[in-house]
Amino acid sequence: MSTFSAIGEEREIDRDEYTPGVEPQPTWCPGCGDFSVLKALKQALPEVGRTPEETLLCTGIGCSGKLNSYLDTYGFHTIHGRSLPVARAAKLANPDLEVIAAGGDGDGYGIGGNHFIHTARENHDMTYIVFNNEIFGLTKGQTSPTSPKGHKSKTQPHGSAKEPIKPLSMSLNAGASYVARTAAVNPNQAKEILIEAIEHDGFAHVDFLTQCPTWNKDARQYVPYIDVNESDDYEFDKTDRVEAAEMMRETEESLYEGEVLTGRFYVDEERPSYGAEKQEIGEMPEEPLAERYWDDDYEWERSHDMFLDKHA
Amino acid sequence: MTDDELIWRISGGSGDGIASTSQNFAKALMRSGLNVFTHRHYPSRIRGGHTYTEVRASADPVESRGDGYNFLLALGDSFARNPQEEAVYGNEEIKPLSENLDELREGGVIVYDEGLLDASEIPNFDERVEENNWHVYPLDLRGLARDQGREVMRNTAGVGATCALTGMALDHVQDLMRDAMPEKILEPNLEILQIAYDQVKEEYDVDAPDVSVPTGEHDEEQLLMSGSDAISYGAIDEGCRFIAGYPMTPWTEVFTIMTQNLPKLGGISEQVEDEIAAAALAVGASHAGVKAMSGSSGGGFALMSEPLGLAEMTETPVVLVEAMRAGPSTGMPTKPEQSDLEHVLYTSQGDSQRVVLAPGTVEEAYEQSRLAFRLAYEYQIPSILLYDQKLGGELKNVPKSHFDREPNPTLGKTLSEDALADEPHSPDGKFHRFQHDVEDGVSPRSIPGQKGGRFLATGNEHDPTGHIAESPDNRVAQIDRRTQKLEAIRDDLNQEDTGSYAGPEDAEYGILTFGSQQGTVEEAVGRLNDAGISVKSYGVSDMLPFPTEQVREFVESVDEVLVVEMTASGQFRGLVQKNLGQYGEKLSSLLKYNGNPFEPAEVVDGFEAAIVEGDGDASGHQTTFVPAAGD
């Protein structure tokens, strides 16, 4: 259908296409890890073969939400914590779209935590990138759900008494079929993981460690990372839930002890995506619902002809 | 009040089959040619408790529950037979009988299940029966059903007895049972129906019934439909194919009906984690080019104020339905009230704009559901359909032809790819999704996946391309344009005949009301005029934008106005005065907020006491009179 002809278009894509014409200057601070996410996405999308016009990027609120302004795709900059419900409905309405959601650690694991769990549980076919800098940045440096225990801030002056959230384990337990962690300081791995995540047919959760040079100078993201998929010290089968869970536990504990382990922690290629499941049980049309509104030949059924006899 | 009507009340415990039995009985009456209207009263629990449904039937049109009732079928409390026969639940053991007697009219009929209820336990029962000239028929419905092997079918026995005592033929009831029941339980039910009918006929002299079923005839095919049904079918006919929700009484009815029907139409329904997600999903689906809705009741709608504001700021069309129940907080889950009006009008931060429509009848629920979608998509604005538990759950007959209308799946000002290519909206070649100066304030949109239509939707203030912008000139241009839509919608609504008027045009007095109280008020207006009091009513359907001129005209045309609503604080009266900016000295209020809707007699009494006699004393009813300002 020519209505959505940007979808599935096969051509060479220049990464500059993703750069807005009249460049809004990023408001991110110099040295911010968010630049790395932007760069990795601009590299990954052309390699996957997805054009800006078939891509819908849904973001939350905060520094990470600005990603929409600097990556020129179809975009929806939503509200705090709500990028996922907006994104997954768009995917159900038009499964041909490449849907990517992004947000920060406060946005995704705090205020949007409920949506995160349920989107992972349903295994929607989308990519979710969480900019994890262990701090609230745009509101000027408050403790976030991933800040380490004992972290001091204006809102936790005595040091946080809370254990940090374990996003990878949370995601795995909720049902995500692809779980990885990468870091801004490793652009090659970040790009590769994003390519895999976008291509993955299911909910791909990427915890993206991004340094905040302004509000979180102590964070561990500055230390060298170890890629668990490449190091001989970490033998595990990333398709095995139990081994993956064990590796995630190790990763999430060691992060706060100065050792940053990154890589692919869980990959399940077998589990069908939510949209596929819904189609299977007859709760979703085979053709994208959104296309129907543009099909002049489609016959819209009336309640009068379909349902009213049972009321007679 | 016409005497030629049957108002049949079936009472018992939740789980006794009150709802299904009354629905079938109402449909049988409709099929026999009568106009019907039902009223539900039930507690927030799964089994037991005091619950009843009234079915009003008349040859004349019926638009309200009426006053009291004239036939009681009292089944037992479901807990009386489970787990032990003698078991009772709390202090509710005889409520199916005792709780209902206050509203039974003089000369009315009582049929009660003597296998489960003991009338002698009710204080002064015999005296009251004599005083009110009630006709009492103690029948062992349980025993009768048990003899046929299924005690649970005693409600069928009750219907059989009703038919025998009111002179109603069994054929329509039997037809309905054949339509509605699975084979396995059909035969014993038919048998029980017949046996109960025959036994009562034999035992009592019923040739001259104490209360008889009137006779009537319809000149076209009728449907028995609830407000929730009508809202759902309106949405479907307007092309809605996506719904997301979270269960909450009474909104669940619309959610359920849509969920059962949408997959048959290739649509999608999603039950999600909470109401914030539900409304956000509707926004996301609409953004991707589908007609979408969500909804809830008061507490759930509170969670939706965020996505509601997002839809307004990003100009994403969406329809939310709000089924009011008594609040605040979780309030009274199964009881109607209209007190979410201000919540729905003003929720969400900033100078936020939305459309709010409040249908008054089942017919209007269908029309305004369609209208809510049309306005949302034509003007790229959220619309809210505001109704209450009463309208959502009440059943009435509506001619089938009312729903015989063409579908309208158009998305409003949405550009095709050809249009996007032909008309670049800015010199820089970028699509300007949010142009400053457009007719009606509506800037055409594109849909993700379309070539040449790339834009950013953001809840932040934004420039024409959609990018975040805080310049003063842009801010003023954008907010003025979004506000301008409301004026365009007001003009649009003026082309439609959305309000409902009753009574003589040159009447001396007026009654203003909104939503589900409309039918009741109109019946009261008829009675007041019959009694020689010149009064007319206006049921207002548009809450936002408000039909200021029409309401002003109405108020100016009469000496005094009574505003009737189910709130404690006079929210609708406040809205009227806010929009009119004067006439406070002309408007008084009649309020009811005890969990039950008005009966026509309460409006009649309240009007006579407050306006005609001027003492504001509507004693004897649980209504409140608030005089005009300055009195």
mmCIF file of N, CA and C in Angstrom, chain A residues 1-63:
data_model
loop_
_atom_site.group_PDB
_atom_site.id
_atom_site.type_symbol
_atom_site.label_atom_id
_atom_site.label_comp_id
_atom_site.label_asym_id
_atom_site.label_seq_id
_atom_site.Cartn_x
_atom_site.Cartn_y
_atom_site.Cartn_z
ATOM 1 N N MET A 1 0.853 -1.203 0.000
ATOM 2 C CA MET A 1 0.000 0.000 0.000
ATOM 3 C C MET A 1 0.880 1.240 0.000
ATOM 4 N N SER A 2 0.579 2.116 -0.904
ATOM 5 C CA SER A 2 1.478 3.262 -1.076
ATOM 6 C C SER A 2 1.395 4.266 0.070
ATOM 7 N N THR A 3 0.402 4.077 0.915
ATOM 8 C CA THR A 3 0.234 5.035 2.009
ATOM 9 C C THR A 3 1.420 5.079 2.952
ATOM 10 N N PHE A 4 2.028 3.912 3.156
ATOM 11 C CA PHE A 4 3.172 3.855 4.056
ATOM 12 C C PHE A 4 4.397 3.387 3.273
ATOM 13 N N SER A 5 4.680 4.077 2.186
ATOM 14 C CA SER A 5 5.720 3.576 1.300
ATOM 15 C C SER A 5 7.118 3.729 1.882
ATOM 16 N N ALA A 6 7.256 4.492 2.952
ATOM 17 C CA ALA A 6 8.578 4.568 3.585
ATOM 18 C C ALA A 6 8.917 3.248 4.283
ATOM 19 N N ILE A 7 7.878 2.460 4.537
ATOM 20 C CA ILE A 7 8.110 1.208 5.267
ATOM 21 C C ILE A 7 8.628 0.132 4.316
ATOM 22 N N GLY A 8 9.731 -0.463 4.681
ATOM 23 C CA GLY A 8 10.281 -1.563 3.904
ATOM 24 C C GLY A 8 11.040 -1.124 2.659
ATOM 25 N N GLU A 9 11.305 0.158 2.556
ATOM 26 C CA GLU A 9 12.035 0.663 1.394
ATOM 27 C C GLU A 9 13.489 0.200 1.471
ATOM 28 N N GLU A 10 13.951 -0.423 0.379
ATOM 29 C CA GLU A 10 15.323 -0.922 0.418
ATOM 30 C C GLU A 10 16.237 -0.002 -0.370
ATOM 31 N N ARG A 11 17.142 0.624 0.329
ATOM 32 C CA ARG A 11 18.080 1.530 -0.327
ATOM 33 C C ARG A 11 19.243 1.791 0.625
ATOM 34 N N GLU A 12 20.290 2.385 0.084
ATOM 35 C CA GLU A 12 21.412 2.804 0.925
ATOM 36 C C GLU A 12 20.948 3.951 1.817
ATOM 37 N N ILE A 13 21.229 3.853 3.082
ATOM 38 C CA ILE A 13 20.796 4.924 3.975
ATOM 39 C C ILE A 13 22.032 5.591 4.568
ATOM 40 N N ASP A 14 22.097 6.884 4.382
ATOM 41 C CA ASP A 14 23.200 7.653 4.938
ATOM 42 C C ASP A 14 22.850 8.043 6.368
ATOM 43 N N ARG A 15 23.804 7.867 7.254
ATOM 44 C CA ARG A 15 23.467 8.143 8.640
ATOM 45 C C ARG A 15 23.112 9.613 8.875
ATOM 46 N N ASP A 16 23.548 10.483 7.943
ATOM 47 C CA ASP A 16 23.199 11.892 8.112
ATOM 48 C C ASP A 16 21.702 12.148 7.944
ATOM 49 N N GLU A 17 21.041 11.195 7.284
ATOM 50 C CA GLU A 17 19.586 11.351 7.142
ATOM 51 C C GLU A 17 18.886 11.447 8.492
ATOM 52 N N TYR A 18 19.511 10.899 9.491
ATOM 53 C CA TYR A 18 18.896 10.913 10.819
ATOM 54 C C TYR A 18 19.161 12.214 11.570
ATOM 55 N N THR A 19 19.959 13.084 10.938
ATOM 56 C CA THR A 19 20.288 14.347 11.597
ATOM 57 C C THR A 19 19.309 15.429 11.147
ATOM 58 N N PRO A 20 18.657 16.074 12.076
ATOM 59 C CA PRO A 20 17.712 17.114 11.686
ATOM 60 C C PRO A 20 18.384 18.175 10.835
ATOM 61 N N GLY A 21 17.694 18.694 9.806
ATOM 62 C CA GLY A 21 18.247 19.666 8.877
ATOM 63 C C GLY A 21 18.707 20.929 9.562
ATOM 64 N N VAL A 22 17.790 21.546 10.246
ATOM 65 C CA VAL A 22 18.173 22.707 11.044
ATOM 66 C C VAL A 22 18.567 22.164 12.406
ATOM 67 N N GLU A 23 19.858 22.083 12.611
ATOM 68 C CA GLU A 23 20.365 21.334 13.751
ATOM 69 C C GLU A 23 20.056 21.999 15.086
ATOM 70 N N PRO A 24 19.202 21.379 15.907
ATOM 71 C CA PRO A 24 19.108 21.917 17.256
ATOM 72 C C PRO A 24 20.375 21.483 17.995
ATOM 73 N N GLN A 25 21.063 22.401 18.582
ATOM 74 C CA GLN A 25 22.289 22.047 19.294
ATOM 75 C C GLN A 25 21.921 21.239 20.529
ATOM 76 N N PRO A 26 22.517 20.042 20.660
ATOM 77 C CA PRO A 26 22.197 19.254 21.852
ATOM 78 C C PRO A 26 22.431 20.063 23.131
ATOM 79 N N THR A 27 21.483 19.926 24.032
ATOM 80 C CA THR A 27 21.625 20.617 25.314
ATOM 81 C C THR A 27 22.326 19.736 26.341
ATOM 82 N N TRP A 28 22.804 18.566 25.890
ATOM 83 C CA TRP A 28 23.554 17.702 26.801
ATOM 84 C C TRP A 28 24.884 18.369 27.169
ATOM 85 N N CYS A 29 25.367 18.072 28.342
ATOM 86 C CA CYS A 29 26.626 18.678 28.804
ATOM 87 C C CYS A 29 27.799 18.076 28.018
ATOM 88 N N PRO A 30 28.867 18.814 27.902
ATOM 89 C CA PRO A 30 30.065 18.245 27.279
ATOM 90 C C PRO A 30 30.499 16.987 28.039
ATOM 91 N N GLY A 31 30.802 15.937 27.289
ATOM 92 C CA GLY A 31 31.245 14.688 27.917
ATOM 93 C C GLY A 31 30.107 13.785 28.349
ATOM 94 N N CYS A 32 28.863 14.176 28.055
ATOM 95 C CA CYS A 32 27.697 13.372 28.470
ATOM 96 C C CYS A 32 27.660 12.055 27.690
ATOM 97 N N GLY A 33 27.317 10.962 28.392
ATOM 98 C CA GLY A 33 27.228 9.655 27.753
ATOM 99 C C GLY A 33 26.110 9.554 26.737
ATOM 100 N N ASP A 34 25.150 10.476 26.806
ATOM 101 C CA ASP A 34 24.013 10.414 25.888
ATOM 102 C C ASP A 34 24.443 10.583 24.430
ATOM 103 N N PHE A 35 25.533 11.328 24.217
ATOM 104 C CA PHE A 35 26.036 11.493 22.848
ATOM 105 C C PHE A 35 26.354 10.127 22.237
ATOM 106 N N SER A 36 26.845 9.224 23.064
ATOM 107 C CA SER A 36 27.223 7.901 22.558
ATOM 108 C C SER A 36 26.006 7.097 22.120
ATOM 109 N N VAL A 37 24.889 7.257 22.847
ATOM 110 C CA VAL A 37 23.675 6.537 22.453
ATOM 111 C C VAL A 37 23.211 7.045 21.092
ATOM 112 N N LEU A 38 23.209 8.366 20.961
ATOM 113 C CA LEU A 38 22.781 8.974 19.694
ATOM 114 C C LEU A 38 23.639 8.461 18.542
ATOM 115 N N LYS A 39 24.941 8.459 18.773
ATOM 116 C CA LYS A 39 25.862 8.034 17.724
ATOM 117 C C LYS A 39 25.664 6.552 17.382
ATOM 118 N N ALA A 40 25.532 5.741 18.412
ATOM 119 C CA ALA A 40 25.357 4.301 18.174
ATOM 120 C C ALA A 40 24.065 4.012 17.413
ATOM 121 N N LEU A 41 23.021 4.747 17.729
ATOM 122 C CA LEU A 41 21.747 4.550 17.028
ATOM 123 C C LEU A 41 21.855 4.968 15.568
ATOM 124 N N LYS A 42 22.532 6.087 15.335
ATOM 125 C CA LYS A 42 22.718 6.564 13.958
ATOM 126 C C LYS A 42 23.537 5.568 13.144
ATOM 127 N N GLN A 43 24.396 4.836 13.812
ATOM 128 C CA GLN A 43 25.181 3.815 13.106
ATOM 129 C C GLN A 43 24.379 2.539 12.914
ATOM 130 N N ALA A 44 23.607 2.189 13.932
ATOM 131 C CA ALA A 44 22.908 0.896 13.892
ATOM 132 C C ALA A 44 21.750 0.884 12.902
ATOM 133 N N LEU A 45 20.953 1.950 12.911
ATOM 134 C CA LEU A 45 19.731 1.941 12.086
ATOM 135 C C LEU A 45 20.015 1.728 10.599
ATOM 136 N N PRO A 46 20.988 2.449 9.987
ATOM 137 C CA PRO A 46 21.271 2.189 8.567
ATOM 138 C C PRO A 46 21.762 0.762 8.341
ATOM 139 N N GLU A 47 22.521 0.242 9.279
ATOM 140 C CA GLU A 47 23.031 -1.119 9.095
ATOM 141 C C GLU A 47 21.918 -2.145 9.144
ATOM 142 N N VAL A 48 20.915 -1.877 9.963
ATOM 143 C CA VAL A 48 19.757 -2.767 10.002
ATOM 144 C C VAL A 48 18.916 -2.568 8.746
ATOM 145 N N GLY A 49 19.069 -1.403 8.116
ATOM 146 C CA GLY A 49 18.301 -1.112 6.919
ATOM 147 C C GLY A 49 16.983 -0.423 7.204
ATOM 148 N N ARG A 50 16.929 0.258 8.309
ATOM 149 C CA ARG A 50 15.682 0.952 8.655
ATOM 150 C C ARG A 50 15.822 2.442 8.376
ATOM 151 N N THR A 51 14.887 2.954 7.583
ATOM 152 C CA THR A 51 14.941 4.374 7.236
ATOM 153 C C THR A 51 14.337 5.209 8.364
ATOM 154 N N PRO A 52 14.686 6.491 8.366
ATOM 155 C CA PRO A 52 14.126 7.355 9.419
ATOM 156 C C PRO A 52 12.597 7.399 9.397
ATOM 157 N N GLU A 53 12.018 7.257 8.217
ATOM 158 C CA GLU A 53 10.568 7.445 8.121
ATOM 159 C C GLU A 53 9.769 6.198 8.462
ATOM 160 N N GLU A 54 10.450 5.079 8.572
ATOM 161 C CA GLU A 54 9.733 3.888 9.030
ATOM 162 C C GLU A 54 10.052 3.602 10.499
ATOM 163 N N THR A 55 10.793 4.510 11.097
ATOM 164 C CA THR A 55 11.184 4.327 12.483
ATOM 165 C C THR A 55 10.395 5.279 13.372
ATOM 166 N N LEU A 56 9.818 4.729 14.430
ATOM 167 C CA LEU A 56 9.143 5.579 15.413
ATOM 168 C C LEU A 56 9.912 5.479 16.725
ATOM 169 N N LEU A 57 10.454 6.624 17.136
ATOM 170 C CA LEU A 57 11.223 6.668 18.381
ATOM 171 C C LEU A 57 10.369 7.329 19.456
ATOM 172 N N CYS A 58 10.077 6.576 20.525
ATOM 173 C CA CYS A 58 9.278 7.114 21.626
ATOM 174 C C CYS A 58 10.169 7.295 22.839
ATOM 175 N N THR A 59 10.179 8.485 23.372
ATOM 176 C CA THR A 59 11.039 8.733 24.522
ATOM 177 C C THR A 59 10.236 9.192 25.719
ATOM 178 N N GLY A 60 10.893 9.141 26.856
ATOM 179 C CA GLY A 60 10.291 9.655 28.088
ATOM 180 C C GLY A 60 10.791 11.070 28.342
ATOM 181 N N ILE A 61 10.872 11.439 29.615
ATOM 182 C CA ILE A 61 11.246 12.811 29.973
ATOM 183 C C ILE A 61 12.609 12.800 30.667
ATOM 184 N N GLY A 62 13.342 13.881 30.487
ATOM 185 C CA GLY A 62 14.673 13.983 31.067
ATOM 186 C C GLY A 62 15.675 14.185 29.950
ATOM 187 N N CYS A 63 16.970 14.161 30.293
ATOM 188 C CA CYS A 63 18.006 14.354 29.266
ATOM 189 C C CYS A 63 17.843 13.344 28.142
#
